[in-house]
Coordinates of C-alpha atoms and ligand atoms in Angstrom, one line a residue:
X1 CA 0.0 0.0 0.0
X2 CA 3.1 2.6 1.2
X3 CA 5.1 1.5 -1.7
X4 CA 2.3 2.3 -4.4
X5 CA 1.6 5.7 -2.8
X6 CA 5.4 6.4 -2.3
X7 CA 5.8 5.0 -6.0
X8 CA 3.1 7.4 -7.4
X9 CA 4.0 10.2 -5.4
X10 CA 7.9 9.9 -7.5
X11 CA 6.0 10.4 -10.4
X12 CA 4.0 13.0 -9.5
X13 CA 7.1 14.8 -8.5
X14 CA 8.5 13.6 -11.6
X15 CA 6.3 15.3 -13.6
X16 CA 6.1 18.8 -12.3
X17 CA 9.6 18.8 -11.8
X18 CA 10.4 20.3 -14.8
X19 CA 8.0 23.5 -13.6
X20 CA 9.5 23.7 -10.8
X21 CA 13.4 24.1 -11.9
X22 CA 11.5 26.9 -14.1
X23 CA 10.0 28.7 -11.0
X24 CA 13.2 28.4 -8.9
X25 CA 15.0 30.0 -12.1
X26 CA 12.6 32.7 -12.3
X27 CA 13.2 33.6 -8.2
X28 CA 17.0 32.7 -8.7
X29 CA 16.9 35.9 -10.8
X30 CA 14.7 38.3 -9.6
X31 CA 15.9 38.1 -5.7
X32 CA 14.9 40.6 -3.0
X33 CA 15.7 41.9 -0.1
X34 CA 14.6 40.9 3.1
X35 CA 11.0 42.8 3.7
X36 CA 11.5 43.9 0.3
X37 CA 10.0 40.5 -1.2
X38 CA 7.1 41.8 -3.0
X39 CA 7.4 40.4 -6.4
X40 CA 8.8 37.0 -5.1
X41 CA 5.0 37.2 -2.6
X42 CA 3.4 38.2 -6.2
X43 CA 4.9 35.5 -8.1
X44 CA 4.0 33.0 -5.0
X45 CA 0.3 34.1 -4.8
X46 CA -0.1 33.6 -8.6
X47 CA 1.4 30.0 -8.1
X48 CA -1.0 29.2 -5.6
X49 CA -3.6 30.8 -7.3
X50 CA -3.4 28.7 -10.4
X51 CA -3.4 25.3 -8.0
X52 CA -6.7 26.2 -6.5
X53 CA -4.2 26.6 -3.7
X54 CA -5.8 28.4 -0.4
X55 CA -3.7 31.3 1.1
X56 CA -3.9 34.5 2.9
X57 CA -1.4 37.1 2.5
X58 CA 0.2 38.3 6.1
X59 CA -0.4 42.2 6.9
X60 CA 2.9 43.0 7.5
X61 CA 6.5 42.3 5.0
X62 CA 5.4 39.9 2.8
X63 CA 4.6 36.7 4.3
X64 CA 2.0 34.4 2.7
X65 CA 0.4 31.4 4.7
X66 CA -1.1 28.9 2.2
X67 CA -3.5 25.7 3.7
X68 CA -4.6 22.8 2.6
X69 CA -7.5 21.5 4.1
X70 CA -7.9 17.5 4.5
X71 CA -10.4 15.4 6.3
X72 CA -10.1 17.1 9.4
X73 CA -8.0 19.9 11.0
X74 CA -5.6 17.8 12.9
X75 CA -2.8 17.0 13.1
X76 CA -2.2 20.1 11.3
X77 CA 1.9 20.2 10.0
X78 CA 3.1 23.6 9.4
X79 CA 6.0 23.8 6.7
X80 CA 8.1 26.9 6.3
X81 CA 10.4 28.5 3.7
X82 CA 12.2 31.7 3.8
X83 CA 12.3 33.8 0.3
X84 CA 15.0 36.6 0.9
X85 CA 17.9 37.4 -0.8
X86 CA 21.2 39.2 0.4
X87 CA 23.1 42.0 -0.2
X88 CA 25.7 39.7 -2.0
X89 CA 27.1 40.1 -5.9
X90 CA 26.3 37.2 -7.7
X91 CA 29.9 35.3 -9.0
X92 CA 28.4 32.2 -10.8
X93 CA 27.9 32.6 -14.2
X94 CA 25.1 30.6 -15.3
X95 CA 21.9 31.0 -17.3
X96 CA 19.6 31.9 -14.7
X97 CA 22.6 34.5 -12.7
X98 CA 20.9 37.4 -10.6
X99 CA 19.5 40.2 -12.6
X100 CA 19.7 42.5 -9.8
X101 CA 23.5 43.8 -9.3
X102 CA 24.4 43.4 -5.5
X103 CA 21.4 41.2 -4.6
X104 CA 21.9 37.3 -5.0
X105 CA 20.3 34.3 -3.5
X106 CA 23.5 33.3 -1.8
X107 CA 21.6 31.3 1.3
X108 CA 19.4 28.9 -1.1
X109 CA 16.1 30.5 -0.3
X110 CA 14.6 30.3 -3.9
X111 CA 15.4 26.4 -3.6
X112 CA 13.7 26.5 -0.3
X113 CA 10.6 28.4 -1.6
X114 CA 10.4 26.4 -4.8
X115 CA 10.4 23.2 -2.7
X116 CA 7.5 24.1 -0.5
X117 CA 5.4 25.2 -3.8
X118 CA 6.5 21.7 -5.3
X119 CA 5.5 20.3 -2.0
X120 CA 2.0 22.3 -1.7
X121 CA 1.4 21.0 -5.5
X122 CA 1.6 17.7 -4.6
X123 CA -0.2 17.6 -1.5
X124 CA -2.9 19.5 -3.0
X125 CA -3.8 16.9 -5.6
X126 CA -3.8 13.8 -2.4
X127 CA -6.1 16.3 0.0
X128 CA -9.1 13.9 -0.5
X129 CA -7.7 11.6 1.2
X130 CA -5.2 13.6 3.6
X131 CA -6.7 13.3 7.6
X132 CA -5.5 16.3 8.6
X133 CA -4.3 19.7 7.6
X134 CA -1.0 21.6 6.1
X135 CA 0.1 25.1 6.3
X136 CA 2.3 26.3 4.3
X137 CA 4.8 29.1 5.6
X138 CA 6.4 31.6 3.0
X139 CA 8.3 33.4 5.4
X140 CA 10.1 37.2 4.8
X141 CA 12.7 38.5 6.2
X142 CA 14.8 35.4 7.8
X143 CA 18.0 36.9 6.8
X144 CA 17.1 40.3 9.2
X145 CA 14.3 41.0 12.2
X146 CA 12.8 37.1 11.7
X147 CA 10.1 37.5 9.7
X148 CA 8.8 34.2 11.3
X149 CA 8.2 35.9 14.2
X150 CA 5.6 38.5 12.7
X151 CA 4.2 35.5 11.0
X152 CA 3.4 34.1 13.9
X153 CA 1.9 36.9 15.8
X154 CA -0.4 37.2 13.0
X155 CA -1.7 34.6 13.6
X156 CA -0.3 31.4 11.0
X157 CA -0.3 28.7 14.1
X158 CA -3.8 29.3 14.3
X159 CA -7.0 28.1 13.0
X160 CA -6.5 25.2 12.6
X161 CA -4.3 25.4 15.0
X162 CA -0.6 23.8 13.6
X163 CA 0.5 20.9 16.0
X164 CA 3.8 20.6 14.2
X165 CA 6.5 22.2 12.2
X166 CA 9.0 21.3 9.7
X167 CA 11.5 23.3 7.7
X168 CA 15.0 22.4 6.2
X169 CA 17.5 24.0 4.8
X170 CA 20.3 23.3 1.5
X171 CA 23.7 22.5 3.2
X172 CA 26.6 22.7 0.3
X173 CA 28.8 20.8 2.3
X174 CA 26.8 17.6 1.9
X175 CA 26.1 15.1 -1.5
X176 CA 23.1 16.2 -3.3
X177 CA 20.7 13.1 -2.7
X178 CA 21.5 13.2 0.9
X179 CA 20.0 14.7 4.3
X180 CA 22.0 15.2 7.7
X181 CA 19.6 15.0 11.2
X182 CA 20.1 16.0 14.7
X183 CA 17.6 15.6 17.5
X184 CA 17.8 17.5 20.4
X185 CA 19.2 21.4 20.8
X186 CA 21.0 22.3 17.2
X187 CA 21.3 26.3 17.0
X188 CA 21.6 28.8 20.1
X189 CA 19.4 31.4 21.6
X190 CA 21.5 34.8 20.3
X191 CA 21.5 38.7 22.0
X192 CA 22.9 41.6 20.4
X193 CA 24.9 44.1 22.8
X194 CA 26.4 47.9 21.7
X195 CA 29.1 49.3 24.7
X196 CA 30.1 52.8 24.7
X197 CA 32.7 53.8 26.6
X198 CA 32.5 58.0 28.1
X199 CA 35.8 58.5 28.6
X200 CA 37.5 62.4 28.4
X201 CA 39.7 63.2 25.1
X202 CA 43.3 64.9 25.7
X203 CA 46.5 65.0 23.7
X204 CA 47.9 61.9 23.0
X205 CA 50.9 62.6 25.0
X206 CA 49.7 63.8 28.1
X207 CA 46.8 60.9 28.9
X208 CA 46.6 61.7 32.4
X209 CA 44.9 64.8 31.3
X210 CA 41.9 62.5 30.0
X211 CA 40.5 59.3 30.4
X212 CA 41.5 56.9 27.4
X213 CA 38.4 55.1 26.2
X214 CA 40.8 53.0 23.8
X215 CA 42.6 51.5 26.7
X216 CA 39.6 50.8 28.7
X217 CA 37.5 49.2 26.0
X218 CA 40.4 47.0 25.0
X219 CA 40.8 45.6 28.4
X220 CA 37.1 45.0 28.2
X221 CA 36.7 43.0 25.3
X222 CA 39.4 40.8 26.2
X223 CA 38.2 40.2 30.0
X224 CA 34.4 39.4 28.3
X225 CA 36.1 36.1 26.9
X226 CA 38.0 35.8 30.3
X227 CA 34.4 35.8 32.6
X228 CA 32.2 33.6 29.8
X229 CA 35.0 30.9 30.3
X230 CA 35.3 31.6 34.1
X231 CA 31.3 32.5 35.0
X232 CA 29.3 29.4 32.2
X233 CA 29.5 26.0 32.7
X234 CA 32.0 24.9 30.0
X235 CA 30.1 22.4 28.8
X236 CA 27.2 24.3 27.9
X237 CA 28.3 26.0 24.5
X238 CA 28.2 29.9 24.4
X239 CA 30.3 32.7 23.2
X240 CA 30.6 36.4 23.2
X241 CA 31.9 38.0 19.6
X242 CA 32.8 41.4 19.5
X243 CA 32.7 42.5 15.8
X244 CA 32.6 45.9 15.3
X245 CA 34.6 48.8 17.4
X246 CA 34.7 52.4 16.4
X247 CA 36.4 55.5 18.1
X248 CA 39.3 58.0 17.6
X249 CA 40.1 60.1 14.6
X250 CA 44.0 60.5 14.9
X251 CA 46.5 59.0 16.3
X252 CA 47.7 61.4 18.4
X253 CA 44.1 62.1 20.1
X254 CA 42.6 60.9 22.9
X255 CA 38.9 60.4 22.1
X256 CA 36.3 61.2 23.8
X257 CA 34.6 57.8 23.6
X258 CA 34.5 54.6 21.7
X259 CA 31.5 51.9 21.2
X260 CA 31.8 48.4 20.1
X261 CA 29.2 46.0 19.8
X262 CA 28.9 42.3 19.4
X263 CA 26.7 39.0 19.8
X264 CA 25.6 36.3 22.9
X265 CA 25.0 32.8 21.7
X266 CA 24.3 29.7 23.9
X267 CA 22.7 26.3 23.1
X268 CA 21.3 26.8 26.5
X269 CA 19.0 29.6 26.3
X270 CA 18.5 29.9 30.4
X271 CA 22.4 31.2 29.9
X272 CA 21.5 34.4 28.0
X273 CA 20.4 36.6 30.8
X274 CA 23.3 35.1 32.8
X275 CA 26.1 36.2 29.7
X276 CA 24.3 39.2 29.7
X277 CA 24.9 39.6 33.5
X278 CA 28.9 39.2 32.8
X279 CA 29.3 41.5 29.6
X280 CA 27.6 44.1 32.1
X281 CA 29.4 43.9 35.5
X282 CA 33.1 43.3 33.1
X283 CA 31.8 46.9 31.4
X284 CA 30.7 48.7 34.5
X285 CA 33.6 47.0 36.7
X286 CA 36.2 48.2 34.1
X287 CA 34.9 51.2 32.9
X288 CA 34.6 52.3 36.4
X289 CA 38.3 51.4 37.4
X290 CA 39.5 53.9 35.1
X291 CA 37.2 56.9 36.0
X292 CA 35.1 55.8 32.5
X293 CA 31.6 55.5 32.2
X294 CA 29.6 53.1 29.9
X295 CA 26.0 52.8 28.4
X296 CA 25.0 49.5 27.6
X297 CA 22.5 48.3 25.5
X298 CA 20.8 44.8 24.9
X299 CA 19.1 43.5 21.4
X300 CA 17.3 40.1 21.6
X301 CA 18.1 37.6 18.7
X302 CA 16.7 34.5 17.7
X303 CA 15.4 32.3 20.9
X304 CA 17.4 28.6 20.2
X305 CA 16.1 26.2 18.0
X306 CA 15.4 22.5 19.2
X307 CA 14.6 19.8 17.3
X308 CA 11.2 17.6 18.7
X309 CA 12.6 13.9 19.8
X310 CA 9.4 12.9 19.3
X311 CA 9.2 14.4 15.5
X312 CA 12.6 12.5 14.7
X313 CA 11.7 9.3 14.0
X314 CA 9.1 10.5 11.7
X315 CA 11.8 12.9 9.8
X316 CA 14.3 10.1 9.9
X317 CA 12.1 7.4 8.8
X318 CA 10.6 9.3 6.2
X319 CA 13.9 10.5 4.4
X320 CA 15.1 6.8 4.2
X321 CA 12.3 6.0 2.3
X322 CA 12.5 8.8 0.5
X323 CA 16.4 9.2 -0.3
X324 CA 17.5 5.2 1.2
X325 CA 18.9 4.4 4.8
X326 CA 22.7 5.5 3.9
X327 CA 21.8 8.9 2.7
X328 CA 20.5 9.8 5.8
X329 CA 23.5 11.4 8.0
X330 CA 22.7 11.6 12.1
X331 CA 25.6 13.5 12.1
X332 CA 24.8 17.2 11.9
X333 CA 26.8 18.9 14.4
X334 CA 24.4 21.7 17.1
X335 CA 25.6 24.8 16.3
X336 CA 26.0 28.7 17.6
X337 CA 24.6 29.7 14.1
X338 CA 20.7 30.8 14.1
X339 CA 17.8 30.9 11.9
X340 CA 14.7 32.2 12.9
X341 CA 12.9 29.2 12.6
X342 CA 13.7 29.2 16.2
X343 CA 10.4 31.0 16.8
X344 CA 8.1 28.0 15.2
X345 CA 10.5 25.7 17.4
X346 CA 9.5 27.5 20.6
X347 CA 6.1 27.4 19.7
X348 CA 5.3 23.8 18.9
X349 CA 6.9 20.8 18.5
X350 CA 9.6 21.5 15.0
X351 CA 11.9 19.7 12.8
X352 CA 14.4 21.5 11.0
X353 CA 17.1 19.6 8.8
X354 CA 20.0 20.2 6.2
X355 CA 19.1 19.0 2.5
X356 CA 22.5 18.1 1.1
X357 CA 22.8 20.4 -2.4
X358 CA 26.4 19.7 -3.7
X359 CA 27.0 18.5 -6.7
X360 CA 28.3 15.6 -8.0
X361 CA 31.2 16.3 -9.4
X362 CA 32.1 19.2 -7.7
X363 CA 35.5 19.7 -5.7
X364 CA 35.3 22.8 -4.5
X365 CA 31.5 23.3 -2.9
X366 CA 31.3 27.0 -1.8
X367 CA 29.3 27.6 1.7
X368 CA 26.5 29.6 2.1
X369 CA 26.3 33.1 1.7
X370 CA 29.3 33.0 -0.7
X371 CA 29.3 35.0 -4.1
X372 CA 29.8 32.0 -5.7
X373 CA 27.1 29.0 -4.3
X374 CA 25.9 27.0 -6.4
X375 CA 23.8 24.2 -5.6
X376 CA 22.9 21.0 -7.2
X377 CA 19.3 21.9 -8.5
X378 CA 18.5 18.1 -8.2
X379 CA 18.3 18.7 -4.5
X380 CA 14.7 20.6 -5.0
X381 CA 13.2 17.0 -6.3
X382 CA 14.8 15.5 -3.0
X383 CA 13.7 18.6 -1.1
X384 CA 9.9 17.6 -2.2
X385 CA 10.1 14.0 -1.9
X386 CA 11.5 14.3 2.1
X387 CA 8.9 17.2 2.9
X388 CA 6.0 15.2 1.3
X389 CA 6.6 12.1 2.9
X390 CA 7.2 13.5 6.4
X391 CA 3.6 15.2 6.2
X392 CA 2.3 11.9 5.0
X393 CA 4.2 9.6 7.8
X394 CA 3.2 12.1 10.4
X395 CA -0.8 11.7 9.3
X396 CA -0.1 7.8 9.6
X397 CA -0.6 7.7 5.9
X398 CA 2.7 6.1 5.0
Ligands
ZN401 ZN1 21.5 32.9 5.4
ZN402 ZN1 19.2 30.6 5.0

């Protein structure tokens, strides 16, 4: 019974393949910006459209949350892509290239986006006899504020309310054909912090006139690394980055101030407020020692992303059928990297997994975000085959 539905769901894949490589072509070179995706949401909308596909278009960016409605409302599965594009030149040189100088999809987003249309296609045409119902998440803005975020407080993980969520993502590093799982914790909870240091300018050669800001915020950003190592349980993975530090205008000038600013990560998200605690007292303490003032402030990031144990052997069982047992890695490494996916996670029990996209006979396989990605299309037909079969195995259907 599986094997006949699995067999006709191939072809049915099969067949609207070739429309698919056309729409990811067609988003490959017309990317936007994050909350600039109108056309991309246009182009979506008129997809869905012309599958008798239901949708509702979110009131703010440009999300669009599509639904296909089955027997009954549960177990509603929520699916998300993200459909922005970067601030990043284009280097490939390939039929489809970016038609928009300085704007390139360079994270794999119109593969992600033309999977989940593949995907909505597929499961729109088996809704007579789906038992529950699928949402369909094209999310704005994952690259910036997390876009999933607004899409959730408008409302997408309601009526019918979504039990579960999957998303995955293209991972260049791995063979095209193949998927890499990890359940459990597998990207950190992240804070953004700007420090500026008040100190009092003066001639370079007579600092003890004034109160060197320079100085000050050096010792600073070298004690932050000093009390995350000495303050958080080293086994619990977190870091501090400082990665941007401005002040002075000569070099013979004491400035009146300088400001850095940098990022929090930890798998453990209770550890946040706790880093947050340290990069304060090491600013204050310091600052203070030398006469200096600081103002400190705190952005919140992405919460951390944890993948359901009790989703897993759904996702896992699913891509084997789909892709066959040894192309299913249970090797991807948790991470300090974030995607804002995070916010479905927190919400209800997610899945979120890396779609190998490197091609065959490629040596050199450039990461994401790099002018030059360039992914395996063949990966979009795996991409479809993994995400249908999950929804299917996780309605008892397969
Ligand atoms: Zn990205
Ligand atoms: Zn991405």
């Amino acid at each position: 019974m599986s094997k006949n539905l699995t067999k006709a769901i191939d072809e049915e894949i099969n067949k609207i393949y070739p429309e698919i490589i056309k729409i990811r072509n067609h988003i490959h070179e017309n990317p936007e910006l994050s909350e600039q995706e109108y056309n991309t949401s246009e182009y979506i909308c008129n997809i869905l459209s012309s599958n008798d596909i239901e949708f509702t278009r979110m009131k703010k960016n440009n999300g669009i949350c599509a639904v296909i409605r089955g027997q009954d409302d549960k177990p509603c599965v929520g699916i998300r892509a993200d459909m922005d594009a970067l601030p990043i030149n284009e280097d490939v040189e390939w039929a489809h290239k970016s038609k928009s100088p300085n704007i390139m999809h360079a994270c794999g987003h119109d593969i992600h986006t033309s999977i989940l249309l593949g995907t909505a296609i597929i499961l729109k045409s088996h809704s007579d006899n789906l038992k529950g119902s699928v949402k369909f998440f094209f999310q704005p803005a994952e690259e910036t504020v997390g876009g999933a975020n607004s899409m959730i407080s408008e409302g997408v993980l309601e009526s019918p309310k979504v039990d579960y969520a999957i998303a995955l993502h293209i991972d260049p590093s791995l063979d095209v054909g193949t998927v890499n799982l990890c359940p459990g914790p597998l990207n950190g909870a992240s804070t953004e912090f700007e420090v500026k240091v008040c100190g009092k300018s003066s001639h370079g050669a007579h600092p003890n006139m004034g109160i060197d800001p320079i100085i000050i915020s050096c010792h600073i950003i070298t004690l932050l690394q000093s009390g995350l190592t000495r303050k958080i349980d080293p086994i619990q993975p977190s870091l501090i980055t400082v990665g941007q530090i401005h002040g002075g205008s000569k070099g013979n000038i004491i400035p009146d101030s300088v400001t850095f600013s940098g990022i929090i990560r930890s798998l453990n998200e209770s550890n946040i407020p706790k880093i947050q605690e340290i990069v304060q007292n090491i600013c204050e303490g310091t600052a203070n020692g030398f006469g200096a003032t600081i103002e400190i402030t705190f952005k919140d990031g992405y919460p951390a992303l944890t993948n359901s144990e009790e989703l897993f052997p759904f996702i896992k069982s699913s891509c084997e059928l789909a892709l066959g047992e040894s192309n299913v890695l249970l090797n991807q490494a948790p991470s300090l990297g974030c995607d804002d996916f995070a916010y479905f996670s927190k919400s209800v029990k997610s899945f979120y997994y890396d779609l190998g996209c490197k091609k065959r006979d490629c040596k050199t396989s450039y990461p994401l975000h790099s002018t030059k990605l360039d992914p395996d299309p063949e990966c979009i037909k795996f991409g479809i085959q993994t995400q249908v079969y999950s929804i299917l195995k996780i309605m008892g259907e397969l």
